[in-house]
Short mmCIF file of C-alpha atoms in Angstrom, two decimals:
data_model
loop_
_atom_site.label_atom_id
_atom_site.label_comp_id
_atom_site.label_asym_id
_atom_site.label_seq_id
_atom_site.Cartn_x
_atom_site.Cartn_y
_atom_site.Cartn_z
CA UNK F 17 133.02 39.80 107.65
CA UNK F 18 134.79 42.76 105.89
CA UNK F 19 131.19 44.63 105.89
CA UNK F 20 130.91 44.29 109.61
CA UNK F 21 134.62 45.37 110.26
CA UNK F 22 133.48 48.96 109.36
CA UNK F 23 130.97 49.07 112.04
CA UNK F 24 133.78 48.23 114.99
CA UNK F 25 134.97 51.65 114.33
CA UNK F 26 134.75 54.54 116.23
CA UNK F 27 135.15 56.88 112.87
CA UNK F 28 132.20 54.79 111.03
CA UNK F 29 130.02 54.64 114.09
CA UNK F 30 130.35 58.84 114.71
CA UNK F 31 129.86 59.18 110.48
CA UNK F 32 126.72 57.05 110.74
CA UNK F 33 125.46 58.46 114.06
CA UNK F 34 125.52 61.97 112.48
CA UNK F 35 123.99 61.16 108.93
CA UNK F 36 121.25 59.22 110.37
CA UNK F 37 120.49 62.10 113.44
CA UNK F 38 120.35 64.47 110.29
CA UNK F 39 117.87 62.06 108.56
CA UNK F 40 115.70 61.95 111.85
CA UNK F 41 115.81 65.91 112.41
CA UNK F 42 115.01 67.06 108.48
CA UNK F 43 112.01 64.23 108.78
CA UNK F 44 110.83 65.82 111.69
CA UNK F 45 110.82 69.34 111.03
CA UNK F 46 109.23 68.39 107.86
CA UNK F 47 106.23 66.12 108.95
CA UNK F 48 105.48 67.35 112.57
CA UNK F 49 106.11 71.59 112.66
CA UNK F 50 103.73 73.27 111.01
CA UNK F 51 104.51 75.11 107.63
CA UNK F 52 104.62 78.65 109.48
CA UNK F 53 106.91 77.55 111.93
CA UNK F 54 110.43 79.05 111.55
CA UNK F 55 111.69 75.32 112.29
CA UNK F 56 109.67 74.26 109.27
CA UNK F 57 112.20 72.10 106.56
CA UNK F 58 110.06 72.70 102.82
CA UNK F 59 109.47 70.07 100.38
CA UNK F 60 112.12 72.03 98.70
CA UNK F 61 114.84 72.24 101.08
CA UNK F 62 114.17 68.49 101.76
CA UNK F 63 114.77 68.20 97.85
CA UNK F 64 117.98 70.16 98.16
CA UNK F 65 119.38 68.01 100.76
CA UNK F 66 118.56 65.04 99.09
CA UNK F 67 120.44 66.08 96.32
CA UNK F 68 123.96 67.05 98.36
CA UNK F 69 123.63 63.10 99.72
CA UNK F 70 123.50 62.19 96.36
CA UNK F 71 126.50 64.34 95.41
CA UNK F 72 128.23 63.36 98.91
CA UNK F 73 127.73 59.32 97.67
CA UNK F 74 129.31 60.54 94.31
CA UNK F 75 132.65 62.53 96.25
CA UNK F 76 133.23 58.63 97.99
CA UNK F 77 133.28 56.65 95.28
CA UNK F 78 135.69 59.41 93.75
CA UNK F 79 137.94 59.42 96.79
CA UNK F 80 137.68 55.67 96.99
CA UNK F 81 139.88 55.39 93.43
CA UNK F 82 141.92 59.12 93.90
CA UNK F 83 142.53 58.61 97.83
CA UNK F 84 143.46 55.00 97.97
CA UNK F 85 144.02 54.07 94.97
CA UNK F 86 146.23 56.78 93.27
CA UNK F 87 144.15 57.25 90.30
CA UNK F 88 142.61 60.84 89.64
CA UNK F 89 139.76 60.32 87.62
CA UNK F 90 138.35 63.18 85.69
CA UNK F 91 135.52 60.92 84.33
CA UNK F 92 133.59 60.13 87.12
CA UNK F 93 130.59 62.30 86.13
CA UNK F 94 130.54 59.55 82.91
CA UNK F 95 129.18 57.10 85.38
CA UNK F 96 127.28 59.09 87.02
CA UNK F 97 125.32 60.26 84.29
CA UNK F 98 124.69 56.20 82.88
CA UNK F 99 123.30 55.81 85.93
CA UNK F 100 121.44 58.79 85.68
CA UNK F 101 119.84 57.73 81.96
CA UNK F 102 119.37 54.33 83.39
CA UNK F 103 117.14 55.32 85.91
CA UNK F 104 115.41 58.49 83.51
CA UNK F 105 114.15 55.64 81.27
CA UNK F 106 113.01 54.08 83.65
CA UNK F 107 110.73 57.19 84.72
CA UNK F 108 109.78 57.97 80.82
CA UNK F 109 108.85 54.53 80.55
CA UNK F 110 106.67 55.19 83.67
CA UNK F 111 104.61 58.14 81.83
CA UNK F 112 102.91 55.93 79.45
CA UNK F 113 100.00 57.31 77.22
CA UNK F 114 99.58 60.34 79.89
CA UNK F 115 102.59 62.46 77.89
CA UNK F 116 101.83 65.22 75.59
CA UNK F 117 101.71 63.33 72.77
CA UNK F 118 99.70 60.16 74.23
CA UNK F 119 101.47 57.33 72.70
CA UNK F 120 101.34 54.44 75.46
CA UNK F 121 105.08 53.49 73.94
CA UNK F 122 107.35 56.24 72.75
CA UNK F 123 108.74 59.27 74.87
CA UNK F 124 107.64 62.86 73.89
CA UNK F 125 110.64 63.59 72.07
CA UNK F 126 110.45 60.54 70.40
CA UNK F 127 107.35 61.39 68.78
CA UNK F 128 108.23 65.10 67.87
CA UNK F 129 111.30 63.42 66.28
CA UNK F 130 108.88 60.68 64.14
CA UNK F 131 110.52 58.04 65.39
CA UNK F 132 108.38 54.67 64.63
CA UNK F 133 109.42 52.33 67.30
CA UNK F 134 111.31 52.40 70.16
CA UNK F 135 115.24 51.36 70.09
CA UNK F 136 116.55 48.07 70.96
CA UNK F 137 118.29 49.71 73.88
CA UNK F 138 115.22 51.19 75.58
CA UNK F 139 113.39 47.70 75.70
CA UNK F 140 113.37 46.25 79.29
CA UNK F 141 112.83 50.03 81.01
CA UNK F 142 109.35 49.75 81.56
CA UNK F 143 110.26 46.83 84.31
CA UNK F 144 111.59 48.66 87.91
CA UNK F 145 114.49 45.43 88.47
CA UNK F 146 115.70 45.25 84.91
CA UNK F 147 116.22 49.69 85.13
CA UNK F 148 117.90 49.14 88.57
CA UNK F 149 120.11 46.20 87.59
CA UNK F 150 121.08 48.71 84.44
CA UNK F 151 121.80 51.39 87.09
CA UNK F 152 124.84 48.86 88.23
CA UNK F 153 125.80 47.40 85.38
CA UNK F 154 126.01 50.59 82.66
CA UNK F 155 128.70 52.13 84.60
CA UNK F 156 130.22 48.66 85.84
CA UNK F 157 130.03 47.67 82.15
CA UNK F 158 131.92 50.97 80.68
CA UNK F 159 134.57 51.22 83.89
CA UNK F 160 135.59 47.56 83.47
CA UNK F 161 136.26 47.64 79.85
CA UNK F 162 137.99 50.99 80.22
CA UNK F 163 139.76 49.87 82.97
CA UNK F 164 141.02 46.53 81.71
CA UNK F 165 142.56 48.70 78.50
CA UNK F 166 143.91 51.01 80.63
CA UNK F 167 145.16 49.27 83.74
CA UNK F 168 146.69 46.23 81.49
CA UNK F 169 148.63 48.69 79.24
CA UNK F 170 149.98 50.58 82.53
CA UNK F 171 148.43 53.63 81.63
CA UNK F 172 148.95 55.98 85.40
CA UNK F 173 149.35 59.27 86.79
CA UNK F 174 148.36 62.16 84.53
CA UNK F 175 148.07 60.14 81.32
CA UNK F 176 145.01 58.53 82.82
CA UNK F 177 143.59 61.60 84.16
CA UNK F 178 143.24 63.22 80.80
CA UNK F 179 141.88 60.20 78.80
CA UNK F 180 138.92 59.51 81.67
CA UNK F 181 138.17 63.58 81.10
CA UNK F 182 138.56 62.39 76.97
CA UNK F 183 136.18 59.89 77.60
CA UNK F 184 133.20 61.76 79.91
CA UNK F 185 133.67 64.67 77.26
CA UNK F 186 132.88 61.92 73.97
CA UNK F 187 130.53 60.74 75.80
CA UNK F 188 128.96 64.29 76.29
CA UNK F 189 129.49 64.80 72.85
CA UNK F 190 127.18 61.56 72.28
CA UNK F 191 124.45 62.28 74.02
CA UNK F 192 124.04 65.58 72.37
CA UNK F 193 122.93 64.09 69.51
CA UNK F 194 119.10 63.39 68.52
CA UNK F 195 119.92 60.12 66.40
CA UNK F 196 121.31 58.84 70.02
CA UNK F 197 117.74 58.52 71.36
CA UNK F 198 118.70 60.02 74.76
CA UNK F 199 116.41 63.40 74.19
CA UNK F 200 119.36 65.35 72.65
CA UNK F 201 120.74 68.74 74.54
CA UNK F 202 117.12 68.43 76.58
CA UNK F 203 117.68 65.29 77.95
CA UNK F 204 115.25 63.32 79.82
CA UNK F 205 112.93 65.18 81.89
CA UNK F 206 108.55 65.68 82.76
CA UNK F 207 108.81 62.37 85.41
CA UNK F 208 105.69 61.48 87.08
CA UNK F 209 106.06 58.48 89.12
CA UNK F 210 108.69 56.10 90.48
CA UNK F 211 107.16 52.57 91.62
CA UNK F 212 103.84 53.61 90.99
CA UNK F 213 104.29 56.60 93.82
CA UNK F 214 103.83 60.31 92.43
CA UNK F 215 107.10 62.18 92.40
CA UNK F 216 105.15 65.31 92.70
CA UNK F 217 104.05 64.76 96.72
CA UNK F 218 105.78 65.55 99.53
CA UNK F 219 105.85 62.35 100.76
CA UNK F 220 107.84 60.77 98.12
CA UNK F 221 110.20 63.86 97.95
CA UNK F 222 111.25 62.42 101.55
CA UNK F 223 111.33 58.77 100.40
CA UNK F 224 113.41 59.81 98.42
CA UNK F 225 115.85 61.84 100.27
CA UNK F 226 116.15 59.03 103.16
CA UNK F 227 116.60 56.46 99.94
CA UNK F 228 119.50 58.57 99.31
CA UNK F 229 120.65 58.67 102.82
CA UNK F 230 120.34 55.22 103.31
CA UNK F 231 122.50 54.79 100.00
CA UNK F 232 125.25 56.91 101.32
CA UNK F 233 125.58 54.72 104.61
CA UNK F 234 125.96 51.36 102.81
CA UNK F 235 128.27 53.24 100.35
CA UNK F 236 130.55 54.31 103.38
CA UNK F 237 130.23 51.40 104.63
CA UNK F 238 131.39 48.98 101.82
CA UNK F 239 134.11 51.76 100.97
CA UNK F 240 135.11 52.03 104.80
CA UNK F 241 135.08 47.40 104.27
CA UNK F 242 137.35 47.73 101.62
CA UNK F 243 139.92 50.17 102.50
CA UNK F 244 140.25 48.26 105.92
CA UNK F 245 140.31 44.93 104.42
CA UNK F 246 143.74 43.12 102.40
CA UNK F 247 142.69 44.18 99.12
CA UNK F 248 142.64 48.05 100.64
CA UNK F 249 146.18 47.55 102.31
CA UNK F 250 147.11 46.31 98.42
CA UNK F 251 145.44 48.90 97.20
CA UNK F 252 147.33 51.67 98.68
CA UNK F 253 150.69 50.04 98.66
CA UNK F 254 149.65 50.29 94.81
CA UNK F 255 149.06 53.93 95.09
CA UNK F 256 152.40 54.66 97.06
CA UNK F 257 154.78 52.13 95.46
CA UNK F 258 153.18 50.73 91.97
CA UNK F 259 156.59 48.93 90.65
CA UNK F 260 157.77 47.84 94.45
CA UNK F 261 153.90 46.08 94.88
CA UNK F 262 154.26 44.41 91.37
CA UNK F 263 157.86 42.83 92.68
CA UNK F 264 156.40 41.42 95.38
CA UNK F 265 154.21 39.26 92.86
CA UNK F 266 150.65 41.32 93.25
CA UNK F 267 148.62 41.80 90.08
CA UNK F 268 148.37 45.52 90.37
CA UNK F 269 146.06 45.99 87.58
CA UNK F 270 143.49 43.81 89.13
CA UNK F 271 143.30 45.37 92.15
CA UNK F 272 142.99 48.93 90.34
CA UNK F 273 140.12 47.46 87.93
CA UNK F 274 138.17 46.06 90.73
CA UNK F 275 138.06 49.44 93.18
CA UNK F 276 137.41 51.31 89.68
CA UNK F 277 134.39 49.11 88.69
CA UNK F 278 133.11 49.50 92.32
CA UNK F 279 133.56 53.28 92.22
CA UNK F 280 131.91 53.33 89.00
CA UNK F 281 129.00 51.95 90.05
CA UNK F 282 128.62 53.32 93.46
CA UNK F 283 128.93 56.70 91.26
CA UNK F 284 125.95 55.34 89.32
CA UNK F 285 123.99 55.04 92.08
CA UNK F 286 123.93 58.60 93.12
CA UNK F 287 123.36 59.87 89.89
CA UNK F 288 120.13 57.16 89.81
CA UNK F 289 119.10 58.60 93.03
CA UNK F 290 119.75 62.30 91.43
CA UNK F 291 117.55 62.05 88.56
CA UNK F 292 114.21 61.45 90.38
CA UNK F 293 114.70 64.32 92.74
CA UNK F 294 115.98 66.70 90.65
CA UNK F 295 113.47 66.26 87.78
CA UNK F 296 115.89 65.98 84.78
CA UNK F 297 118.89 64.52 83.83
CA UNK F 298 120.69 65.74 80.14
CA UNK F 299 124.26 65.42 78.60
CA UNK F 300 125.84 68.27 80.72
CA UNK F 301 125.95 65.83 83.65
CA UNK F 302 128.83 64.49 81.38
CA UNK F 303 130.58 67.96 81.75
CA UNK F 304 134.37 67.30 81.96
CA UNK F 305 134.15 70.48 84.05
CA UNK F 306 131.63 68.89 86.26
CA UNK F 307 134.18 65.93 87.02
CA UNK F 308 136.67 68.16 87.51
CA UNK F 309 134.48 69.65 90.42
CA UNK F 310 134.01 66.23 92.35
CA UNK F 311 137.38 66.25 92.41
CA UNK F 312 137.63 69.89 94.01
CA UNK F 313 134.99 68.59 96.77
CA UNK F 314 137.04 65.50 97.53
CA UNK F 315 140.50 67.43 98.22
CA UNK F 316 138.70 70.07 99.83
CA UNK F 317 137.01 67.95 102.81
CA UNK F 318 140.15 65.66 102.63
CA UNK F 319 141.24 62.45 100.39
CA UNK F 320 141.41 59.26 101.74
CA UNK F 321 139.27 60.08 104.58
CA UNK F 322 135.84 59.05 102.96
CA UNK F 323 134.09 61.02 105.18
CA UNK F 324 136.02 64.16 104.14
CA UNK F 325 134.32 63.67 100.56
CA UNK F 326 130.93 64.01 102.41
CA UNK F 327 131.75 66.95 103.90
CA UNK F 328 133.27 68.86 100.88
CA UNK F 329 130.77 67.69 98.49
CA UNK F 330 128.30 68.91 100.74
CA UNK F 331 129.71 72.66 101.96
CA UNK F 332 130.39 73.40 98.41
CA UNK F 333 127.56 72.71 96.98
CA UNK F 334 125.79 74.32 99.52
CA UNK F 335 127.87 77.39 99.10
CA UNK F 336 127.37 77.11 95.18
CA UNK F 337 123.34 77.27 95.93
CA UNK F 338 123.72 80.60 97.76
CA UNK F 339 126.60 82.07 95.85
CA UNK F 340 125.09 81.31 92.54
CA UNK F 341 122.36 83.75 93.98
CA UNK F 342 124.67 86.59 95.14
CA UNK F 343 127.03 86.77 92.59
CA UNK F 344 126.20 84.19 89.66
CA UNK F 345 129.36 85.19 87.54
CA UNK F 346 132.08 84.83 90.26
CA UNK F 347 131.04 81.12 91.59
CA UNK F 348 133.80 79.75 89.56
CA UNK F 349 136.49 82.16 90.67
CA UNK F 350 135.17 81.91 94.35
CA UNK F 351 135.43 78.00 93.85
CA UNK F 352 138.72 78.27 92.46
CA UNK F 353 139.86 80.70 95.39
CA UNK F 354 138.36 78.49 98.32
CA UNK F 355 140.52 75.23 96.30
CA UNK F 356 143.69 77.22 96.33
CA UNK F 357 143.39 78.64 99.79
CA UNK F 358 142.78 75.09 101.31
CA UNK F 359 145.60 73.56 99.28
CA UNK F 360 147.68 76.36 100.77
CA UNK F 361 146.95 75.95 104.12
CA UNK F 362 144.88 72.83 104.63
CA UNK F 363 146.65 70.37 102.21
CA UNK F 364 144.90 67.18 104.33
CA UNK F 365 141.50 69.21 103.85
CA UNK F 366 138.79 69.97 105.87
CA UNK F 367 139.26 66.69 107.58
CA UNK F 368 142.45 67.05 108.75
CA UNK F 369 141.46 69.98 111.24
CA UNK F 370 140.06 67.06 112.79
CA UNK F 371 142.78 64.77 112.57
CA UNK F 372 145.21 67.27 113.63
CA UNK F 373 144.73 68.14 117.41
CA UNK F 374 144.50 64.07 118.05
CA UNK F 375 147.86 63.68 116.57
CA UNK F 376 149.11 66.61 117.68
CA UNK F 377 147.62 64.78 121.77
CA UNK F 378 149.19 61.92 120.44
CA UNK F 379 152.60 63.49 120.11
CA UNK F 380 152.05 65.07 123.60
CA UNK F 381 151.90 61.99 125.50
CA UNK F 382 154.56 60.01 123.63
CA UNK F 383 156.33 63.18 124.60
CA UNK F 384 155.40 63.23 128.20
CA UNK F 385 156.14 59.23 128.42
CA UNK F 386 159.46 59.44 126.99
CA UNK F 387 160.31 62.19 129.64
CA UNK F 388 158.90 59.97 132.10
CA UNK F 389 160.94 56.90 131.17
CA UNK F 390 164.46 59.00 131.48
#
């Protein structure tokens, strides 16, 4: 019932209209024009896209906990690297004895590294559902214990922010190291196939990307169910009046770890989905900067919109791809500029250009009644 609510609206209808029309018009200009046609979407660019979906997933469950909830993680990129690894040894599993070093059991770096068997923690990988349950329950796993230490000892506002960026960066710092058996500063990486399909066609490059899309409409959709459902309403009467929602008898805390662990594995998710299609997956996923940079796409399309996350996750990455090119050293300060300027002038974000004309209607014809009525 709170799944379907979503779909009664006209916002969720128009968001899922649009993202699967875009699914319909990059598969077609990829399959049916012919390579020298000027309407002609590469392998590549298909690749590209896919990976903006997977960021755009990533900006919801991030404005699902900042926009609704009142908590600004800085850690998100934590989760979405475990479910990242998940998946990556998954795909290493996958290579078998065709790797470099031919050993039907141990990765590559494994075997430069003289490693004799493979770790307790890798066993299970080589199985599709066990690696996909893992892609849930890593990030699940780590968000509810940090959120039941957190939440119970009433740990809020900035405090919290700068132990989820303490935690993403120790985990960073982890997964540097050899002994971890994660591949060390070169992470996981030479994939071949995913369910016994060859990540090296086209074909599977677009499986892939409509995966992805598919991913980010049941994502919206279970985000869109919550926020419109009781728990939501609770949820952002935590965000606006924490001590006030406590008096009236709520457990606060459980509402906050239950959105978290949902956020933290929707977050998961995209990064499992990011991994095949980008080729590689290594500890500077756990960037703190890199967290701090979901957060810049989520108040740049708009918080607590939802859809606003999609669209700022997926203009500024977009502009990051071409301004990386033109001017590789002044991304960051162009990125910082763009944040300030929208803060300045757009503090509901990108989204509330849209938002703004139908209040500003709205106001009209309360106006225009009012007159009416004296």
């Amino acid at each position: 019932m709170w799944l379907t609510r979503p779909l009664a609206e006209r916002s969720t209808r128009t968001f899922l209209g649009v993202l699967f029309a875009a699914l319909v018009i990059v598969t077609v200009l990829h399959v049916f024009t012919p390579q020298d046609s000027a309407l002609h979407v590469s392998a590549y660019t298909v690749t590209l896209l896919g990976k903006y979906l997977c960021y755009a997933l990533l900006a919801v469950a991030v404005d699902l906990v900042w926009g609704y909830l009142g908590i600004l993680s800085l850690g998100h990129g934590a989760f979405f690297a475990l479910g990242g690894y998940a998946m990556g040894m998954y795909l290493m599993r996958q290579i078998g004895d065709r790797g470099t070093y031919g050993d039907p059991v141990l990765p590559d770096f494994m075997v430069f590294l003289d490693w004799q068997e493979l770790p307790w923690y890798w066993l299970g990988f080589d199985m599709a559902w066990f690696a996909f349950a893992m892609v849930l329950l890593a990030p699940g796993l780590l968000a509810l214990v940090f959120g039941f230490l957190a939440f119970r000892s009433r740990v809020t506002g900035v405090y919290l922010s700068i132990i989820t960026q303490a935690l993403t960066f120790a985990l960073m710092l982890a997964f540097f190291r050899n002994e971890m058996g994660f591949g060390g500063a070169n992470g996981l990486t030479d994939f071949r196939d995913i369910l016994g399909f060859n990540l090296r066609t086209d074909a599977t490059r677009l499986g892939l990307f409509l995966a992805t899309g598919v991913a980010l409409a049941i994502g919206f959709v279970i985000c869109r169910g919550i926020v419109t459902s009781k728990l939501g309403r609770v949820a952002v009467a935590c965000r606006d009046a924490e001590a006030r929602t406590r008096f009236l008898g709520y457990r606060v805390e459980r509402v906050q770890l239950f959105v978290f662990v949902i956020s933290a594995m929707l977050a998961g998710v995209a990064g499992a989905l990011y991994v095949p299609q980008v080729g590689i997956i290594n500890p500077s996923e756990f960037s703190p900067l890199f967290s701090i940079e979901i957060v810049v796409w989520v108040a740049l399309g708009g918080r607590a919109t939802l859809y606003g996350a999609v669209i700022g996750a997926v203009l500024v990455n977009y502009a990051k791809t071409v301004l990386t090119g033109v001017m590789p050293d002044a991304w960051l300060f162009a990125l910082g500029g763009l944040f300030v300027l929208v803060t300045v002038f757009l503090p509901k974000g990108i989204a509330g250009l849209v938002f703004k004309p139908k209040k500003a209607a709205a106001s009209a014809n309360k106006s225009d009644s009012q007159e009416a009525t004296v």
